[in-house]
């Protein structure tokens, strides 16, 4: 294997694969490093109708990049420049996928029709079905293989090697240390530029709908001083988890899964003492209206506590506070369901969908038979058994801070793209995550191929030193921590203190425990067995990431943002959420002034300190739009 490559792409999700193709098309020879091409979120996650967001391309309704960017920034704490770029390049990104064979629906006249998703005023959303991101990956990977782009797998990157800041020159990437997942062999690879496409922080939470194979590796970049932005802005929502092939199949129970109004029941840990617990809190038809709305208001939203989001809180309460299991049951109707007494919105919707009849499973069969088939394909027959659910982490809107070319704002040559890049604000239109990954791939590839990255004599020395770093092995004295137990400990902590429900004291306590656990892990020997060794190394970067996330969340709470989007901040002065819920569950009202600001967080590897600061959001730019002058500024040679 070569010791040096010009461009490395870490990760083979939809973003990483797209970047490799874009780089290759521009003449670069990228190398992809991945733990496995079948691992990660894009290849394994999906939903009722997995959404891809792009500029409106159908009918008489007007649309433009500027309008789309305005939608992107409407939720606040977003960078207007990135919003305009993600909007402007959305068609280019989308049509590459179309050309590669992703089957987005089009009508007889070739229009790519759309529908409205959350935070979307203009029906810009489209979908190739429940597995849009998997279809994207399959199409992109086929092209990667056709172009013979090198893929190194199964290698796990365990460290980014960077050279320290020198004068005005920021810290810069030099290479990576990676470990072979089957043999635990270590290697170093030097690189001029690194596209960092390692996905979202799925491994941080215990209650998670990220696929089991998605852990994320943001901790590697944070440890090297890569600046982060909007880390506290995550999405949480209801998801099912069922045993599947020795692991767990996880799925969002959004859309029709809720709109058909299933029974929501809880049981004790052994499955006994079944109760329709929601009626205790929401008597009468009110329950059905909120349950129905949950279908298309999937993420928990602190602003909808008087509406659909109370359902999330009640499930969480039953699950965590009362320690009971919660299920959706499609076999019979919930107690008290009377079609004639239903609120007009669910009644009209079900009636127009030909589903104002029968039991939940019959309504689901009428409205969305594929939703039943999907579970059948994963060993669950919804006509016969119940579906266990909980409130789960699903997506991080924040991540590493990038400039308009998707280069890290603090580490030169590092290009975070996809979910690990923090390009979204407090809210985002459904489907914009997949668009962001494809657009980031275009920008990073263009930036990398238009620049010459200088090589320095010290780089080889830094790489040699990184490889020689002592990794205490099992043969060294000391007890080897059980990596599974260690992971459970920090995942539980994150779900408990940094999930949808947050408090200043809770976060401060969690941070203290996270630091102590990190210190103890860093000083412990690593097991020799390859899998255990890899997972122990992963624990270190995940735990480091947890510390930085908690620092950011604590800073946000103490700044006084209050409750916003998927995070509810507890405040003793506020009104109780519901008279029958715990008395301390009072949502601090949002201070909207923070919507014009973004929270930046950076760990400084030289001082070992982590700092947070708020910065004004860059507005949506008004770039030169006069054709003659833009044309005159174009480079003579067009891209191949
Ligand atoms: C249930 C669910 C439903 C969703 N629905 C939608 C939707 O409808 N619309 C939408 O836009 N978004 C949706 N999302 C979000 C979206 O799917 C993800 O944000 C997106 O797929 C992330 O793509 P990615 O390429 O950045 O990362 P991933 O697809 O997660 O890929 C990360 C890659 O990096 C590799 N990797 C990680 N760490 C290392 C390491 N240390 N060394 C080597 N390789 C490494 C992984 O193995 C993987 O190949 C959903 C997410 C979930 C969980």
mmCIF file of N, CA and C in Angstrom, residues 449-502:
data_model
loop_
_atom_site.group_PDB
_atom_site.id
_atom_site.type_symbol
_atom_site.label_atom_id
_atom_site.label_comp_id
_atom_site.label_asym_id
_atom_site.label_seq_id
_atom_site.Cartn_x
_atom_site.Cartn_y
_atom_site.Cartn_z
ATOM 1 N N UNK A 449 -9.347 20.425 -5.997
ATOM 2 C CA UNK A 449 -8.656 20.281 -7.289
ATOM 3 C C UNK A 449 -8.194 21.626 -7.848
ATOM 4 N N UNK A 450 -8.668 22.718 -7.261
ATOM 5 C CA UNK A 450 -8.206 24.016 -7.755
ATOM 6 C C UNK A 450 -7.022 24.551 -6.955
ATOM 7 N N UNK A 451 -6.562 23.775 -5.983
ATOM 8 C CA UNK A 451 -5.508 24.282 -5.105
ATOM 9 C C UNK A 451 -4.307 23.370 -5.102
ATOM 10 N N UNK A 452 -3.145 23.934 -4.794
ATOM 11 C CA UNK A 452 -1.979 23.083 -4.557
ATOM 12 C C UNK A 452 -1.716 23.119 -3.071
ATOM 13 N N UNK A 453 -1.702 21.950 -2.472
ATOM 14 C CA UNK A 453 -1.441 21.889 -1.032
ATOM 15 C C UNK A 453 0.048 21.650 -0.823
ATOM 16 N N UNK A 454 0.735 22.585 -0.152
ATOM 17 C CA UNK A 454 2.177 22.413 0.007
ATOM 18 C C UNK A 454 2.513 21.205 0.882
ATOM 19 N N UNK A 455 3.615 20.525 0.554
ATOM 20 C CA UNK A 455 4.078 19.422 1.409
ATOM 21 C C UNK A 455 5.270 19.923 2.228
ATOM 22 N N UNK A 456 5.359 19.491 3.430
ATOM 23 C CA UNK A 456 6.420 19.979 4.316
ATOM 24 C C UNK A 456 7.293 18.822 4.763
ATOM 25 N N UNK A 457 8.557 19.192 5.025
ATOM 26 C CA UNK A 457 9.501 18.142 5.456
ATOM 27 C C UNK A 457 9.026 17.464 6.742
ATOM 28 N N UNK A 458 8.427 18.277 7.615
ATOM 29 C CA UNK A 458 8.052 17.731 8.933
ATOM 30 C C UNK A 458 6.906 16.705 8.839
ATOM 31 N N UNK A 459 6.209 16.661 7.687
ATOM 32 C CA UNK A 459 5.031 15.784 7.602
ATOM 33 C C UNK A 459 5.385 14.310 7.819
ATOM 34 N N UNK A 460 6.463 13.892 7.157
ATOM 35 C CA UNK A 460 6.857 12.482 7.278
ATOM 36 C C UNK A 460 7.212 12.172 8.730
ATOM 37 N N UNK A 461 7.863 13.134 9.385
ATOM 38 C CA UNK A 461 8.242 12.915 10.785
ATOM 39 C C UNK A 461 6.990 12.803 11.665
ATOM 40 N N UNK A 462 6.003 13.690 11.413
ATOM 41 C CA UNK A 462 4.763 13.646 12.204
ATOM 42 C C UNK A 462 4.056 12.299 12.029
ATOM 43 N N UNK A 463 4.068 11.800 10.801
ATOM 44 C CA UNK A 463 3.403 10.517 10.539
ATOM 45 C C UNK A 463 4.131 9.378 11.239
ATOM 46 N N UNK A 464 5.465 9.407 11.143
ATOM 47 C CA UNK A 464 6.232 8.333 11.813
ATOM 48 C C UNK A 464 5.960 8.366 13.320
ATOM 49 N N UNK A 465 5.917 9.578 13.858
ATOM 50 C CA UNK A 465 5.691 9.713 15.309
ATOM 51 C C UNK A 465 4.304 9.191 15.682
ATOM 52 N N UNK A 466 3.315 9.474 14.820
ATOM 53 C CA UNK A 466 1.939 9.036 15.126
ATOM 54 C C UNK A 466 1.862 7.522 15.145
ATOM 55 N N UNK A 467 2.586 6.885 14.230
ATOM 56 C CA UNK A 467 2.539 5.423 14.167
ATOM 57 C C UNK A 467 3.258 4.802 15.363
ATOM 58 N N UNK A 468 4.282 5.514 15.832
ATOM 59 C CA UNK A 468 5.066 4.954 16.943
ATOM 60 C C UNK A 468 4.430 5.197 18.303
ATOM 61 N N UNK A 469 3.423 6.079 18.317
ATOM 62 C CA UNK A 469 2.805 6.410 19.607
ATOM 63 C C UNK A 469 2.515 5.163 20.412
ATOM 64 N N UNK A 470 2.870 5.140 21.670
ATOM 65 C CA UNK A 470 2.619 3.904 22.408
ATOM 66 C C UNK A 470 1.120 3.667 22.580
ATOM 67 N N UNK A 471 0.681 2.508 22.178
ATOM 68 C CA UNK A 471 -0.711 2.129 22.427
ATOM 69 C C UNK A 471 -0.645 1.056 23.490
ATOM 70 N N UNK A 472 -0.973 1.379 24.734
ATOM 71 C CA UNK A 472 -0.823 0.372 25.786
ATOM 72 C C UNK A 472 -1.615 -0.879 25.430
ATOM 73 N N UNK A 473 -0.950 -2.009 25.459
ATOM 74 C CA UNK A 473 -1.658 -3.216 25.045
ATOM 75 C C UNK A 473 -2.019 -4.047 26.263
ATOM 76 N N UNK A 474 -2.766 -5.115 26.000
ATOM 77 C CA UNK A 474 -3.250 -5.950 27.098
ATOM 78 C C UNK A 474 -2.105 -6.546 27.885
ATOM 79 N N UNK A 475 -0.968 -6.660 27.193
ATOM 80 C CA UNK A 475 0.167 -7.249 27.893
ATOM 81 C C UNK A 475 0.715 -6.302 28.960
ATOM 82 N N UNK A 476 0.396 -5.006 28.770
ATOM 83 C CA UNK A 476 0.805 -4.057 29.810
ATOM 84 C C UNK A 476 -0.023 -4.335 31.060
ATOM 85 N N UNK A 477 0.519 -3.897 32.179
ATOM 86 C CA UNK A 477 -0.200 -4.174 33.426
ATOM 87 C C UNK A 477 -1.512 -3.410 33.468
ATOM 88 N N UNK A 478 -2.444 -3.866 34.233
ATOM 89 C CA UNK A 478 -3.682 -3.115 34.425
ATOM 90 C C UNK A 478 -4.879 -3.872 33.884
ATOM 91 N N UNK A 479 -6.012 -3.529 34.408
ATOM 92 C CA UNK A 479 -7.239 -4.204 34.012
ATOM 93 C C UNK A 479 -7.728 -3.645 32.677
ATOM 94 N N UNK A 480 -8.204 -4.512 31.787
ATOM 95 C CA UNK A 480 -8.717 -4.029 30.502
ATOM 96 C C UNK A 480 -10.206 -3.732 30.664
ATOM 97 N N UNK A 481 -10.623 -2.492 30.399
ATOM 98 C CA UNK A 481 -12.049 -2.208 30.573
ATOM 99 C C UNK A 481 -12.870 -2.952 29.527
ATOM 100 N N UNK A 482 -14.059 -3.363 29.914
ATOM 101 C CA UNK A 482 -14.959 -4.036 28.979
ATOM 102 C C UNK A 482 -15.574 -2.950 28.092
ATOM 103 N N UNK A 483 -15.259 -2.990 26.783
ATOM 104 C CA UNK A 483 -15.677 -1.880 25.926
ATOM 105 C C UNK A 483 -17.193 -1.767 25.831
ATOM 106 N N UNK A 484 -17.897 -2.903 25.952
ATOM 107 C CA UNK A 484 -19.367 -2.834 25.851
ATOM 108 C C UNK A 484 -19.952 -2.104 27.052
ATOM 109 N N UNK A 485 -19.413 -2.424 28.215
ATOM 110 C CA UNK A 485 -19.917 -1.779 29.441
ATOM 111 C C UNK A 485 -19.588 -0.280 29.421
ATOM 112 N N UNK A 486 -18.360 0.011 28.975
ATOM 113 C CA UNK A 486 -17.950 1.422 28.882
ATOM 114 C C UNK A 486 -18.872 2.189 27.953
ATOM 115 N N UNK A 487 -19.205 1.560 26.798
ATOM 116 C CA UNK A 487 -20.055 2.257 25.812
ATOM 117 C C UNK A 487 -21.459 2.481 26.352
ATOM 118 N N UNK A 488 -21.990 1.422 26.994
ATOM 119 C CA UNK A 488 -23.335 1.574 27.575
ATOM 120 C C UNK A 488 -23.367 2.744 28.543
ATOM 121 N N UNK A 489 -22.293 2.856 29.323
ATOM 122 C CA UNK A 489 -22.242 3.912 30.349
ATOM 123 C C UNK A 489 -22.324 5.300 29.701
ATOM 124 N N UNK A 490 -21.501 5.549 28.649
ATOM 125 C CA UNK A 490 -21.546 6.926 28.115
ATOM 126 C C UNK A 490 -22.757 7.162 27.204
ATOM 127 N N UNK A 491 -23.253 6.062 26.591
ATOM 128 C CA UNK A 491 -24.467 6.251 25.772
ATOM 129 C C UNK A 491 -25.673 6.565 26.661
ATOM 130 N N UNK A 492 -25.777 5.854 27.783
ATOM 131 C CA UNK A 492 -26.881 6.125 28.724
ATOM 132 C C UNK A 492 -26.820 7.570 29.203
ATOM 133 N N UNK A 493 -25.603 8.016 29.496
ATOM 134 C CA UNK A 493 -25.417 9.386 29.996
ATOM 135 C C UNK A 493 -25.923 10.409 28.979
ATOM 136 N N UNK A 494 -25.582 10.178 27.722
ATOM 137 C CA UNK A 494 -25.951 11.143 26.678
ATOM 138 C C UNK A 494 -27.474 11.183 26.496
ATOM 139 N N UNK A 495 -28.088 9.989 26.469
ATOM 140 C CA UNK A 495 -29.550 9.941 26.296
ATOM 141 C C UNK A 495 -30.244 10.588 27.500
ATOM 142 N N UNK A 496 -29.687 10.356 28.679
ATOM 143 C CA UNK A 496 -30.332 10.862 29.903
ATOM 144 C C UNK A 496 -30.190 12.383 30.047
ATOM 145 N N UNK A 497 -29.007 12.906 29.725
ATOM 146 C CA UNK A 497 -28.762 14.325 30.032
ATOM 147 C C UNK A 497 -28.695 15.234 28.798
ATOM 148 N N UNK A 498 -28.491 14.664 27.622
ATOM 149 C CA UNK A 498 -28.325 15.521 26.436
ATOM 150 C C UNK A 498 -29.234 15.069 25.305
ATOM 151 N N UNK A 499 -30.334 14.405 25.667
ATOM 152 C CA UNK A 499 -31.334 14.028 24.674
ATOM 153 C C UNK A 499 -32.283 15.203 24.478
ATOM 154 N N UNK A 500 -33.587 14.907 24.373
ATOM 155 C CA UNK A 500 -34.548 15.995 24.121
ATOM 156 C C UNK A 500 -34.826 16.810 25.387
ATOM 157 N N UNK A 501 -34.482 16.251 26.569
ATOM 158 C CA UNK A 501 -34.770 16.910 27.847
ATOM 159 C C UNK A 501 -33.450 17.294 28.499
ATOM 160 N N UNK A 502 -33.249 18.589 28.759
ATOM 161 C CA UNK A 502 -31.932 19.030 29.240
ATOM 162 C C UNK A 502 -32.073 19.998 30.418
#
